[in-house]
Coordinates of C-alpha atoms and ligand atoms in Angstrom, one line a residue:
I1 CA -11.2 -160.5 -31.7
F2 CA -12.6 -163.6 -29.6
I3 CA -15.9 -161.5 -28.7
I4 CA -16.1 -160.3 -32.3
R5 CA -15.8 -163.9 -33.7
L6 CA -18.5 -165.2 -31.1
F7 CA -20.9 -162.6 -32.1
C8 CA -20.4 -163.4 -35.8
R9 CA -20.8 -167.0 -35.3
A10 CA -24.1 -166.2 -33.4
L11 CA -25.1 -164.0 -36.1
F12 CA -24.6 -166.4 -38.7
R13 CA -26.4 -169.2 -36.9
A14 CA -29.3 -166.9 -36.5
Y15 CA -29.1 -166.2 -40.6
A16 CA -28.8 -169.8 -41.1
A17 CA -31.9 -170.7 -39.0
A18 CA -33.9 -168.0 -40.7
A19 CA -32.9 -169.2 -44.1
Q20 CA -33.9 -172.9 -43.2
A21 CA -37.0 -171.6 -41.6
A22 CA -38.0 -169.8 -44.8
L23 CA -37.0 -173.0 -46.9
S24 CA -39.3 -175.2 -44.9
V25 CA -42.3 -172.9 -45.4
L26 CA -41.6 -172.8 -49.1
E27 CA -41.4 -176.8 -49.0
S28 CA -44.8 -177.0 -47.3
E29 CA -46.2 -174.7 -49.9
L30 CA -44.7 -176.8 -52.7
D31 CA -46.1 -179.8 -50.9
A32 CA -49.6 -178.4 -50.3
I33 CA -49.6 -177.6 -54.4
R34 CA -48.8 -181.3 -55.2
T35 CA -51.2 -182.6 -52.6
A36 CA -54.1 -180.5 -54.1
G37 CA -53.2 -182.0 -57.5
T38 CA -52.8 -178.4 -59.1
W39 CA -49.2 -178.8 -59.9
K40 CA -48.2 -177.4 -63.1
G41 CA -45.5 -179.3 -65.0
E42 CA -44.1 -177.9 -68.1
R43 CA -43.2 -180.1 -71.2
V44 CA -40.0 -179.1 -72.9
I45 CA -40.4 -178.3 -76.6
T46 CA -37.0 -178.9 -78.8
S47 CA -38.3 -177.3 -82.0
R48 CA -39.8 -174.1 -83.2
Q49 CA -43.5 -173.4 -82.5
G50 CA -46.0 -175.1 -85.2
P51 CA -48.7 -177.5 -85.7
R52 CA -46.0 -180.1 -85.1
I53 CA -43.5 -179.9 -82.5
S54 CA -40.7 -182.0 -80.9
V55 CA -41.3 -182.5 -77.0
D56 CA -38.5 -183.7 -74.8
G57 CA -39.1 -187.3 -73.9
S58 CA -41.4 -188.2 -76.7
R59 CA -40.4 -189.8 -80.0
G60 CA -41.1 -188.3 -83.4
D61 CA -43.0 -185.2 -84.1
I62 CA -46.2 -184.3 -82.0
L63 CA -49.3 -182.8 -83.3
N64 CA -49.7 -179.7 -81.2
F65 CA -53.3 -178.4 -80.2
C66 CA -52.2 -176.2 -77.1
A67 CA -50.7 -173.0 -78.5
N68 CA -52.3 -169.5 -78.9
N69 CA -50.6 -169.5 -82.3
Y70 CA -54.4 -169.2 -84.1
L71 CA -53.1 -167.8 -87.3
G72 CA -50.1 -169.9 -87.5
L73 CA -47.8 -166.7 -87.7
S74 CA -45.4 -168.0 -85.0
S75 CA -42.8 -169.5 -87.5
H76 CA -44.3 -168.1 -90.8
P77 CA -41.5 -167.7 -93.0
E78 CA -42.2 -164.0 -94.0
V79 CA -42.4 -163.0 -90.0
V80 CA -39.3 -164.9 -89.1
K81 CA -37.5 -163.3 -92.1
A82 CA -38.7 -159.9 -90.9
G83 CA -37.4 -160.7 -87.5
I84 CA -34.0 -161.4 -88.7
E85 CA -33.9 -158.2 -90.8
A86 CA -34.8 -156.1 -87.8
L87 CA -32.2 -157.9 -86.0
Q88 CA -29.4 -157.2 -88.3
K89 CA -30.6 -153.7 -89.1
Y90 CA -31.5 -152.6 -85.6
G91 CA -29.6 -154.9 -83.3
A92 CA -30.7 -157.2 -80.4
G93 CA -31.9 -154.6 -77.9
L94 CA -32.2 -151.0 -76.9
S95 CA -30.6 -151.3 -73.4
S96 CA -33.0 -148.6 -72.6
V97 CA -36.5 -147.6 -71.6
R98 CA -38.5 -145.9 -74.4
F99 CA -38.3 -142.3 -73.1
I100 CA -34.6 -142.3 -72.4
C101 CA -33.0 -143.7 -75.5
G102 CA -35.3 -146.7 -76.5
T103 CA -37.6 -145.6 -79.3
Q104 CA -36.7 -146.5 -82.8
S105 CA -38.4 -145.8 -86.0
I106 CA -39.7 -149.3 -86.0
H107 CA -41.5 -148.9 -82.6
K108 CA -43.2 -145.9 -84.1
N109 CA -44.2 -147.7 -87.2
L110 CA -45.6 -150.7 -85.3
E111 CA -47.5 -148.3 -83.1
E112 CA -49.0 -146.5 -86.2
K113 CA -50.0 -150.1 -87.8
L114 CA -51.7 -151.1 -84.6
A115 CA -53.7 -148.0 -84.2
Q116 CA -54.7 -148.4 -88.2
F117 CA -55.4 -152.0 -87.7
H118 CA -58.0 -151.5 -84.8
E119 CA -59.2 -148.0 -86.3
R120 CA -58.0 -146.1 -82.9
E121 CA -56.4 -142.7 -82.8
D122 CA -53.2 -143.8 -81.3
C123 CA -51.1 -146.9 -79.8
I124 CA -48.7 -147.7 -77.1
L125 CA -46.3 -150.6 -76.9
Y126 CA -45.6 -152.4 -73.6
A127 CA -43.2 -155.5 -73.3
S128 CA -46.5 -157.6 -72.8
C129 CA -50.1 -157.3 -72.6
F130 CA -49.9 -158.1 -68.8
D131 CA -47.9 -154.9 -68.5
A132 CA -50.5 -153.3 -70.8
N133 CA -53.2 -154.2 -68.2
A134 CA -50.9 -153.3 -65.1
G135 CA -50.3 -149.9 -66.5
L136 CA -53.5 -148.6 -67.7
F137 CA -56.1 -148.5 -64.7
E138 CA -54.0 -146.7 -62.4
V139 CA -53.3 -144.0 -64.9
L140 CA -56.8 -143.3 -65.9
L141 CA -58.7 -143.9 -62.6
G142 CA -58.4 -142.3 -59.1
P143 CA -60.4 -142.6 -56.0
D144 CA -63.4 -140.6 -57.4
D145 CA -63.7 -143.3 -60.2
A146 CA -65.3 -146.6 -60.5
V147 CA -64.4 -149.7 -62.2
L148 CA -66.8 -152.4 -63.1
S149 CA -65.1 -155.6 -64.0
D150 CA -66.4 -159.1 -65.2
E151 CA -65.7 -161.7 -62.3
L152 CA -64.0 -164.0 -64.9
N153 CA -61.6 -161.4 -66.4
H154 CA -58.0 -162.3 -66.9
A155 CA -55.5 -162.4 -64.0
S156 CA -53.5 -159.3 -65.4
I157 CA -56.8 -157.1 -65.5
I158 CA -57.4 -158.2 -61.9
D159 CA -53.9 -157.3 -60.8
G160 CA -54.2 -153.9 -62.9
I161 CA -57.3 -153.0 -61.1
R162 CA -55.8 -153.9 -57.7
L163 CA -53.1 -151.1 -58.5
C164 CA -55.6 -148.5 -59.2
R165 CA -57.3 -146.6 -56.6
A166 CA -61.1 -146.5 -58.0
K167 CA -64.1 -148.0 -56.5
R168 CA -64.3 -151.7 -57.6
F169 CA -67.4 -153.3 -58.7
R170 CA -67.4 -157.2 -59.8
Y171 CA -70.3 -158.2 -62.0
K172 CA -71.3 -161.7 -62.6
H173 CA -69.9 -163.3 -65.9
M174 CA -71.5 -161.7 -68.8
D175 CA -74.6 -161.0 -66.7
L176 CA -76.0 -157.5 -68.2
N177 CA -78.5 -157.2 -65.2
D178 CA -75.7 -157.3 -63.0
L179 CA -73.7 -155.0 -64.6
E180 CA -76.7 -152.6 -64.9
E181 CA -77.0 -153.0 -60.8
K182 CA -73.6 -152.1 -60.3
L183 CA -73.8 -149.1 -62.9
K184 CA -76.6 -147.8 -60.6
E185 CA -74.6 -148.4 -57.5
S186 CA -71.7 -146.3 -59.0
Q187 CA -73.6 -143.7 -60.3
S188 CA -72.1 -140.9 -58.3
S189 CA -68.6 -141.7 -59.4
R190 CA -66.6 -139.0 -61.7
L191 CA -65.6 -141.6 -64.4
R192 CA -66.9 -145.3 -64.8
L193 CA -65.0 -148.0 -66.9
V194 CA -66.7 -151.3 -67.9
V195 CA -63.9 -153.9 -68.2
T196 CA -64.0 -157.2 -69.9
D197 CA -62.1 -159.6 -71.8
G198 CA -63.4 -159.8 -75.5
V199 CA -63.0 -163.4 -75.3
F200 CA -62.7 -165.6 -72.2
S201 CA -60.0 -168.0 -72.7
M202 CA -61.2 -170.9 -70.6
D203 CA -64.5 -171.2 -72.5
G204 CA -64.1 -169.4 -75.7
D205 CA -67.3 -167.5 -74.8
V206 CA -67.4 -163.9 -76.3
A207 CA -68.5 -161.0 -74.2
P208 CA -71.9 -159.5 -75.1
L209 CA -70.5 -156.3 -76.2
Q210 CA -73.6 -154.7 -77.9
G211 CA -75.4 -154.9 -74.4
I212 CA -72.5 -153.7 -72.5
C213 CA -72.1 -150.6 -75.1
D214 CA -75.7 -150.3 -74.6
L215 CA -75.5 -150.0 -70.9
A216 CA -72.4 -147.9 -70.9
E217 CA -74.1 -145.3 -73.0
Q218 CA -77.1 -145.1 -70.9
Y219 CA -75.2 -144.7 -67.6
G220 CA -72.4 -142.7 -69.2
A221 CA -69.5 -145.1 -68.8
L222 CA -66.4 -146.0 -70.7
V223 CA -65.8 -149.5 -72.1
F224 CA -62.4 -151.5 -72.0
I225 CA -61.7 -154.7 -73.6
D226 CA -59.0 -157.1 -73.5
E227 CA -58.5 -158.7 -77.0
C228 CA -55.8 -161.3 -76.5
H229 CA -57.9 -163.9 -77.9
A230 CA -59.5 -162.3 -80.7
T231 CA -57.0 -159.8 -82.4
G232 CA -56.4 -160.9 -85.8
F233 CA -59.2 -163.3 -86.4
L234 CA -62.5 -162.4 -85.0
G235 CA -64.9 -160.3 -87.1
P236 CA -65.0 -160.0 -90.9
R237 CA -61.6 -158.4 -91.2
G238 CA -60.1 -159.8 -88.0
R239 CA -60.1 -156.8 -86.1
G240 CA -61.6 -158.3 -83.0
T241 CA -64.6 -158.9 -80.8
D242 CA -65.8 -155.3 -81.2
E243 CA -65.7 -155.7 -85.2
L244 CA -67.6 -159.2 -84.8
L245 CA -70.2 -157.5 -82.9
G246 CA -70.2 -154.1 -84.7
V247 CA -69.3 -151.9 -82.0
M248 CA -65.9 -150.7 -82.9
D249 CA -66.7 -147.3 -82.6
R250 CA -68.4 -147.9 -79.1
V251 CA -65.5 -149.4 -77.3
H252 CA -63.1 -146.7 -76.1
I253 CA -60.1 -148.7 -75.2
V254 CA -58.5 -151.9 -76.3
N255 CA -55.4 -153.9 -74.8
S256 CA -53.9 -156.8 -76.7
T257 CA -50.8 -158.9 -77.2
L258 CA -48.5 -159.6 -79.8
G259 CA -47.6 -163.0 -78.1
K260 CA -50.7 -164.9 -79.7
A261 CA -52.1 -164.6 -83.3
L262 CA -49.9 -161.6 -84.1
G263 CA -46.6 -163.7 -84.4
G264 CA -46.5 -164.9 -80.9
A265 CA -43.1 -163.6 -79.9
A266 CA -43.9 -160.9 -77.0
G267 CA -45.2 -157.6 -76.3
G268 CA -48.7 -156.1 -75.7
Y269 CA -50.3 -152.7 -76.5
T270 CA -53.0 -150.3 -75.8
V271 CA -54.8 -148.5 -78.6
G272 CA -57.5 -145.5 -77.8
P273 CA -57.9 -142.0 -77.8
K274 CA -54.8 -139.8 -78.6
A275 CA -54.9 -138.0 -75.1
L276 CA -55.2 -141.2 -73.0
I277 CA -52.2 -142.6 -75.0
E278 CA -50.1 -139.5 -74.3
L279 CA -51.0 -139.8 -70.6
L280 CA -49.8 -143.4 -70.6
R281 CA -46.5 -142.5 -72.2
Q282 CA -46.1 -139.8 -69.3
R283 CA -47.3 -142.0 -66.3
S284 CA -47.8 -145.6 -67.3
R285 CA -45.4 -147.5 -64.7
P286 CA -44.6 -150.6 -66.6
Y287 CA -43.9 -148.6 -69.9
L288 CA -41.7 -146.0 -68.0
F289 CA -39.7 -148.3 -66.0
S290 CA -39.1 -151.4 -68.2
N291 CA -37.1 -151.9 -71.3
S292 CA -38.1 -151.2 -75.0
L293 CA -39.3 -154.2 -77.1
P294 CA -36.2 -156.0 -78.8
P295 CA -36.1 -155.0 -82.5
P296 CA -36.6 -158.6 -83.6
V297 CA -39.9 -158.7 -81.9
V298 CA -40.9 -155.4 -83.3
G299 CA -40.0 -156.7 -86.8
C300 CA -41.9 -160.0 -86.5
A301 CA -45.1 -158.3 -85.0
T302 CA -45.0 -155.6 -87.9
R303 CA -45.0 -158.0 -90.5
A304 CA -47.6 -160.0 -89.0
V305 CA -49.8 -157.0 -88.9
E306 CA -49.1 -156.2 -92.4
L307 CA -49.9 -159.6 -93.5
L308 CA -53.3 -159.2 -91.8
L309 CA -53.9 -155.7 -93.1
A310 CA -53.2 -157.1 -96.6
S311 CA -55.7 -160.0 -96.5
N312 CA -58.2 -162.1 -94.3
E313 CA -57.3 -165.2 -95.8
I314 CA -55.4 -166.7 -93.1
A315 CA -58.2 -165.8 -90.6
Q316 CA -60.9 -167.4 -92.8
S317 CA -58.7 -170.6 -93.3
M318 CA -58.4 -171.0 -89.5
A319 CA -62.2 -170.3 -89.0
A320 CA -63.0 -173.1 -91.4
K321 CA -60.9 -175.6 -89.5
T322 CA -62.2 -174.6 -86.3
M323 CA -65.8 -175.5 -87.5
R324 CA -64.5 -179.0 -88.8
F325 CA -63.1 -179.8 -85.4
R326 CA -66.3 -178.7 -83.5
N327 CA -68.5 -180.6 -85.9
N328 CA -66.4 -183.7 -85.9
M329 CA -66.1 -183.6 -81.9
T330 CA -69.9 -183.0 -81.4
Q331 CA -70.8 -186.0 -84.0
A332 CA -68.5 -188.1 -81.8
G333 CA -70.5 -187.3 -78.9
F334 CA -68.5 -184.8 -76.8
T335 CA -69.5 -181.5 -75.6
I336 CA -67.4 -178.6 -76.9
S337 CA -67.9 -175.2 -74.9
G338 CA -68.2 -171.9 -76.8
T339 CA -69.4 -171.3 -80.1
A340 CA -67.4 -170.5 -83.3
H341 CA -64.2 -169.6 -81.5
P342 CA -60.8 -171.7 -82.5
I343 CA -60.5 -172.2 -78.4
C344 CA -62.3 -175.5 -78.3
P345 CA -62.8 -176.9 -74.7
V346 CA -63.8 -180.4 -74.6
M347 CA -65.8 -180.7 -71.5
L348 CA -65.2 -183.7 -69.5
G349 CA -66.1 -182.8 -65.9
D350 CA -63.9 -184.9 -64.0
A351 CA -60.3 -183.6 -63.5
R352 CA -58.7 -187.1 -63.3
L353 CA -60.4 -188.0 -66.6
A354 CA -59.0 -184.6 -68.2
S355 CA -55.7 -185.6 -67.2
L356 CA -55.7 -189.3 -68.0
M357 CA -57.0 -188.3 -71.4
A358 CA -54.5 -185.6 -72.1
D359 CA -51.8 -188.2 -71.3
D360 CA -53.4 -190.6 -73.6
M361 CA -53.4 -188.2 -76.4
L362 CA -49.8 -187.5 -76.0
K363 CA -49.0 -191.2 -76.6
L364 CA -51.1 -190.9 -79.8
G365 CA -48.9 -188.0 -80.8
V366 CA -51.4 -185.4 -80.0
Y367 CA -50.4 -182.5 -77.4
V368 CA -53.5 -181.4 -75.8
I369 CA -53.8 -180.0 -72.0
G370 CA -56.3 -180.8 -69.3
F371 CA -57.3 -177.8 -67.2
S372 CA -59.1 -178.5 -63.9
Y373 CA -60.0 -176.7 -60.6
P374 CA -58.5 -174.0 -59.7
V375 CA -58.0 -173.0 -63.1
V376 CA -61.6 -173.8 -64.0
P377 CA -64.6 -174.1 -61.5
K378 CA -64.6 -177.6 -59.7
G379 CA -66.5 -179.9 -61.9
K380 CA -65.8 -178.3 -65.0
A381 CA -62.5 -180.1 -65.8
R382 CA -61.9 -180.1 -69.6
I383 CA -59.2 -180.5 -72.4
R384 CA -58.6 -177.3 -74.1
V385 CA -57.9 -177.7 -77.9
Q386 CA -56.8 -174.7 -79.9
I387 CA -57.0 -174.7 -83.5
S388 CA -54.3 -172.8 -85.6
A389 CA -54.6 -171.7 -89.3
A390 CA -51.5 -173.8 -89.8
H391 CA -53.1 -177.1 -89.2
T392 CA -54.2 -179.3 -92.1
D393 CA -57.6 -180.9 -92.2
E394 CA -55.9 -184.3 -91.7
D395 CA -54.7 -182.7 -88.5
I396 CA -58.0 -181.8 -87.3
D397 CA -59.3 -185.2 -88.2
R398 CA -56.9 -186.8 -85.9
A399 CA -59.2 -185.6 -83.0
E400 CA -60.5 -189.1 -83.4
G401 CA -57.8 -189.9 -80.8
F402 CA -60.4 -188.5 -78.1
T403 CA -62.7 -191.2 -79.0
I404 CA -60.0 -194.0 -78.9
S405 CA -58.8 -192.5 -75.3
G406 CA -62.3 -192.1 -74.2
T407 CA -63.0 -195.9 -74.8
A408 CA -59.8 -196.7 -72.9
H409 CA -61.1 -195.5 -69.8
P410 CA -63.6 -197.5 -67.8
I411 CA -65.6 -194.5 -66.5
C412 CA -66.8 -191.3 -68.1
P413 CA -68.7 -188.5 -66.4
V414 CA -72.0 -187.2 -67.8
M415 CA -72.6 -183.7 -66.5
L416 CA -76.4 -183.4 -66.1
G417 CA -76.5 -180.4 -63.5
D418 CA -79.9 -181.6 -61.9
A419 CA -79.7 -184.1 -59.4
R420 CA -83.5 -185.5 -60.3
L421 CA -82.5 -185.9 -63.9
A422 CA -79.2 -187.6 -62.9
S423 CA -81.2 -190.1 -60.6
L424 CA -83.9 -190.5 -63.2
M425 CA -81.4 -191.5 -65.9
A426 CA -79.5 -193.8 -63.9
D427 CA -82.8 -195.7 -63.1
D428 CA -83.4 -196.0 -66.8
M429 CA -79.8 -197.2 -67.6
L430 CA -80.5 -199.9 -64.9
K431 CA -83.6 -201.0 -66.6
L432 CA -81.5 -200.9 -69.8
G433 CA -79.1 -203.3 -68.2
K434 CA -76.2 -200.8 -68.2
N435 CA -73.6 -200.5 -65.6
K436 CA -74.2 -197.5 -63.5
K437 CA -73.2 -195.5 -60.4
V438 CA -74.7 -192.2 -59.4
M439 CA -72.6 -190.0 -57.2
P440 CA -73.1 -186.2 -56.1
F441 CA -70.1 -184.0 -57.1
N442 CA -69.8 -180.6 -56.0
V443 CA -72.2 -178.4 -57.4
S444 CA -73.6 -180.9 -60.4
W445 CA -74.5 -184.5 -60.2
I446 CA -72.7 -187.2 -62.5
I447 CA -73.5 -190.5 -63.7
Y448 CA -70.3 -192.6 -64.0
M449 CA -70.8 -195.1 -66.7
R450 CA -68.8 -196.9 -69.3
V451 CA -67.9 -194.8 -72.2
A452 CA -69.6 -197.0 -75.1
D453 CA -72.9 -196.3 -72.8
Y454 CA -71.9 -192.7 -72.4
L455 CA -71.6 -192.2 -76.2
N456 CA -75.1 -194.0 -76.7
V457 CA -76.7 -191.7 -74.0
L458 CA -75.4 -188.6 -75.7
L459 CA -76.4 -189.9 -79.2
S460 CA -79.9 -190.8 -78.4
Ligands
LIG1 N1 -54.9 -161.0 -71.3 C1 -55.5 -162.5 -71.5 C2 -57.0 -162.3 -71.8 C3 -54.5 -163.4 -71.7 O1 -55.1 -164.4 -72.2 C4 -53.1 -163.0 -71.7 C5 -52.2 -164.1 -71.8 O2 -52.2 -165.3 -71.3 C6 -52.7 -161.7 -71.4 C7 -53.8 -160.8 -71.0 C8 -51.2 -161.4 -71.0 O3 -50.7 -161.2 -72.3 P1 -48.9 -161.3 -72.5 O4 -48.8 -162.9 -72.8 O5 -48.9 -160.5 -73.6 O6 -48.5 -160.7 -71.4

């Protein structure tokens, strides 16, 4: 007994030391994130999602410009009602995967409606679009195939591609010449799939789908798009980027989410040829080995799709508000990346400035988030503003808070890109008697100056 006790104690000490070593590895990882300034905090919302929210620690309503609630359907009364009805009729959940005993009539109905919405043959639901992206490529592509992916595609696409055994080619962001090079290089593959986000969420820029489809046809490749930031509102009937660019019949596979414009609850899906969808039901691992979408989630999404099939009014209202914001901000001297998309990145360049201005805006009752490296490239920090159909025109005009906040900071970076231009402009500013300081900053050059001067420069 004594020997066994000794042995157990030694074992316990070894386990405790191993656990302690693991904890210190985790602590040092966490410290490294804090030191790098890339720590992601979470603000706690105490109300439902919408243009006005309550945030823990802030007094009164906060005007919210951070959600992907593009069409304002997250708390739309009809969407909420449909969720409650589905909860009452079909229960909280299925306690099962789809193929065992987890498919209800409402799941089939939603799949039909989504296929109809996207004008594709069939649809398969997933618990999220992350899962839809994780489950597609492995099923479709084998070692004899090739996948050609935009370098800035969403993380879930990158992970999905990692899971498949096809040869991987990464083309430069939205660069058709580079895509063509990669298509030539992969000529010997059995199947080739060009993969792109329809809209890239950090810049709100739209993939050149016409050019991509032309090249795909020329080289015999298939085209896949992720439409998370387009479904429901881009294009004349809100069908997405493929409708906006007139290529609905040339894009073969679409993945999208129910967690943004389509009610914002959760869930994702693939639409495309019937044979592909059937194969996904047989082989796609996140579909086969994960629980069915809960009935209230299905109910909410179904009502959201029905609203959009019936009318495009909500999407049009969002588009008008987007242009109002973009115009207001451009007139105030700010640079907004992208064109007509409701993702409106206010480009600031400097990470500290983006974070300071986001904090100032919260003090002014406006909730926006600063993004900096590594989420966006170094020197391209920004505040991303997202417009919703649920915002009023008065809400949009509260963007003047950016000017108030900008004026409060003693410096403001002017991104010029070109070192010679930065130096010439700094000399000019000196002749005009303005404060100036010229600094190299990673890939670009920046003149740091007072905000009032900055606005003058931009406006002149
Ligand atoms: N694809 C893109 C482009 C996204 O922005 C997101 C969400 O952030 C996803 C996929 C994942 O969607 P979901 O939240 O449904 O998993």
